[in-house]
Every structure is written in structure tokens, then in C-alpha cells.
Amino acid sequence: MLQEEEAGQRGQGVPEAELLLVLAGEVKNALGLELPNSSMGPLWPGRWGPGWRRQLASAWSLLQQEEYVHLSLLQGLSRHVLPVLGSCGHFYAVEYLAAGSPQHSALFPLGQAAPRGGQAQAQAISHIALSFLDMVSHFDHDFSHRLHLCDVKPENFAIRSDFTVVAIDVDMAFFEPKMREILEQNCTGDEDCNFFDCFSKCDLHVNKCGAQRVNSNLQVICDKIFRHWFPSTLKSSAVSFRLRWQLQQAVQECTDLEVSTGNWRAAPSVFWKLRRLLQALLKELQEAEK
């Protein structure tokens, strides 16, 4: 509470431009991003007026929470992250979605979408897998910097009723500049360069981890999520043997280390292969219902 009061007092009489500089500094420290003032809207307490000091103190306390900064800056830019619904003091509210868990046979609670498993569950999983691919592409290409997911597990994701995948815990998500800063550490071997699910390689000439991540969001999702589903989801007689085999091989290809290069960054062709096969799987399951 004292910190909030101090923040409010510091804001009294300080030009808005200076406060925006402080705000930009906090964002750079938290996320490694240098953003223009025009991008600070979701974090800015609003116009001067009655209650502005209280709003500034609240904004300052929220700024100390990295996840809030992440979610606020992505507000309206991504359907794959939780929207911030509001805040009060240092608390903030987000959309409620039930997290995944290894205890669910499908990793995520499917409810009425697949009450009895079987082909309905296989269809739901196909939709969810396609949404995971959409999220991978979105995080890789749709922001000014790639967004890396360093803690991929069912508990950190949830599924909306339309099967959209949502990252509900982004404490371990980092944009490229922050990712490079985290990875570039001293090392004596490659194992020193593993930051949860984000890996780098050790340059033994200088005993320094490379700043470039050598695996990818896609590879980790194939390993931690898709391998659980495929081939177990493909037991339905509605799915041809050929398609089952192709999808299983594609997931394995996505997961495996490229021995020749020591690189886990799955080639773009693997992404498109998975997408094509999942669409074909969904089509076969839907036609079997007719």
C-alpha cells in the first residue's frame, strides 16, 4: 500500500511525457520491448482529473506484475491469450476458463463437446490441434517480435467452447529480445543453456550460450501435447490406416531433433504437413458421421 501511495505522490505535478518514459522503462525491463507511447494505452491510468492519483498508484502496482503487462499489451491483438476484464488496486480479473490437465483423457475438459469420447472426442481434438497450430503461427509471425513459450504443458492452456486454444499462464512467455537476454548465459555444456522448454547451445570456445533459441514453440507442442493425442486418438475405425500412419510420422518428425544440425526448429514444411493431415483427419471423421 505504501508503494502505491508513493507512486501516486510521485505522479503529482510530473509532466505526462516523463511518466510515459517511466512506463516505457518498466515495460522494457519486464518484456525487453521498446514501445512507442502510442502503444501504452492499456497500461496508462487515463487523463488527469479527480481520482487520477489513485488510478496512477493502481497502475504502478499492476505494472510490477509481468503477466498483467503481457496480457494488457496483447489486449485485442490475440484470441489466444486471456482478455483483461478489469482491475482494482493491484488485482486484475481475466476471463475464466478451465485449465487442461494430464488427468483428462483428451488433456482438456471437453464437456458436452464429447460427453462419451469416441469419434466426437477425436473430432474435438482435431479442432484443438488445428487451433494450436494457429496459435504457433500467430505467436511466430503476427507481432513485431516472436513470442516464445517456455513452459508448455496442459495446465497452462485452456479451450473455449469453439475449440480455440488460449494461453492462460504467460509468466514463462517471452518476446524475442527478452528471450535472447535470458538465454545468453555462461555455460560449460549444452545442458546449461536449457531454460525450461526453451533451449540454446553452448559455444565452448567462449563458454557462452547462444542468444538464439534452437528449438521452437511448434517442436515443444508436438512433444508435450500432440504426442499424447496421436496415435491414441486415431483408434477410430473411421480414420484410414494410411492417414493414421502419416499423422503419427508427422508428429514424430516435428518432435525429433535434427541430428545433422543439432536443431529442433522444425522446418515450415512440417507445420504445413501437420495442418494438411489434421484437416484431412477432421474431414474423414465428419464424413463417417453422415
PDB file of C-alpha atoms in Angstrom, residues 1-5 7 54-69 72 84 86-94:
ATOM      1  CA  MET A   1       0.000   0.000   0.000  1.00  0.00           C
ATOM      2  CA  LEU A   2       2.879   2.336   0.834  1.00  0.00           C
ATOM      3  CA  GLN A   3       4.379   1.754  -2.623  1.00  0.00           C
ATOM      4  CA  GLU A   4       1.053   2.682  -4.231  1.00  0.00           C
ATOM      5  CA  GLU A   5       0.867   5.916  -2.178  1.00  0.00           C
ATOM      6  CA  ALA A   7       3.700   6.185  -6.784  1.00  0.00           C
ATOM      7  CA  ARG A  54      -5.427   6.780  -7.097  1.00  0.00           C
ATOM      8  CA  GLN A  55      -5.518   5.462 -10.676  1.00  0.00           C
ATOM      9  CA  LEU A  56      -1.792   6.109 -11.082  1.00  0.00           C
ATOM     10  CA  ALA A  57      -0.986   4.249  -7.842  1.00  0.00           C
ATOM     11  CA  SER A  58      -3.087   1.303  -9.052  1.00  0.00           C
ATOM     12  CA  ALA A  59      -1.416   1.344 -12.478  1.00  0.00           C
ATOM     13  CA  TRP A  60       2.022   1.347 -10.872  1.00  0.00           C
ATOM     14  CA  SER A  61       1.221  -1.697  -8.700  1.00  0.00           C
ATOM     15  CA  LEU A  62      -0.145  -3.553 -11.728  1.00  0.00           C
ATOM     16  CA  LEU A  63       2.989  -2.704 -13.717  1.00  0.00           C
ATOM     17  CA  GLN A  64       5.048  -4.722 -11.247  1.00  0.00           C
ATOM     18  CA  GLN A  65       3.186  -7.861 -12.389  1.00  0.00           C
ATOM     19  CA  GLU A  66       4.790  -9.102 -15.590  1.00  0.00           C
ATOM     20  CA  GLU A  67       1.827 -11.257 -16.597  1.00  0.00           C
ATOM     21  CA  TYR A  68      -0.533  -8.268 -16.356  1.00  0.00           C
ATOM     22  CA  VAL A  69       1.785  -6.223 -18.591  1.00  0.00           C
ATOM     23  CA  SER A  72      -2.639  -5.810 -21.317  1.00  0.00           C
ATOM     24  CA  VAL A  84      -8.135  -8.440 -19.025  1.00  0.00           C
ATOM     25  CA  GLY A  86     -10.852  -5.045 -15.296  1.00  0.00           C
ATOM     26  CA  SER A  87      -8.690  -4.140 -12.325  1.00  0.00           C
ATOM     27  CA  CYS A  88      -8.920  -2.753  -8.800  1.00  0.00           C
ATOM     28  CA  GLY A  89      -5.781  -1.707  -6.955  1.00  0.00           C
ATOM     29  CA  HIS A  90      -3.177  -4.379  -7.599  1.00  0.00           C
ATOM     30  CA  PHE A  91      -5.791  -7.016  -8.503  1.00  0.00           C
ATOM     31  CA  TYR A  92      -6.969  -7.720 -12.044  1.00  0.00           C
ATOM     32  CA  ALA A  93      -9.622 -10.005 -13.494  1.00  0.00           C
ATOM     33  CA  VAL A  94      -9.395 -12.147 -16.626  1.00  0.00           C
TER      34      VAL A  94
END
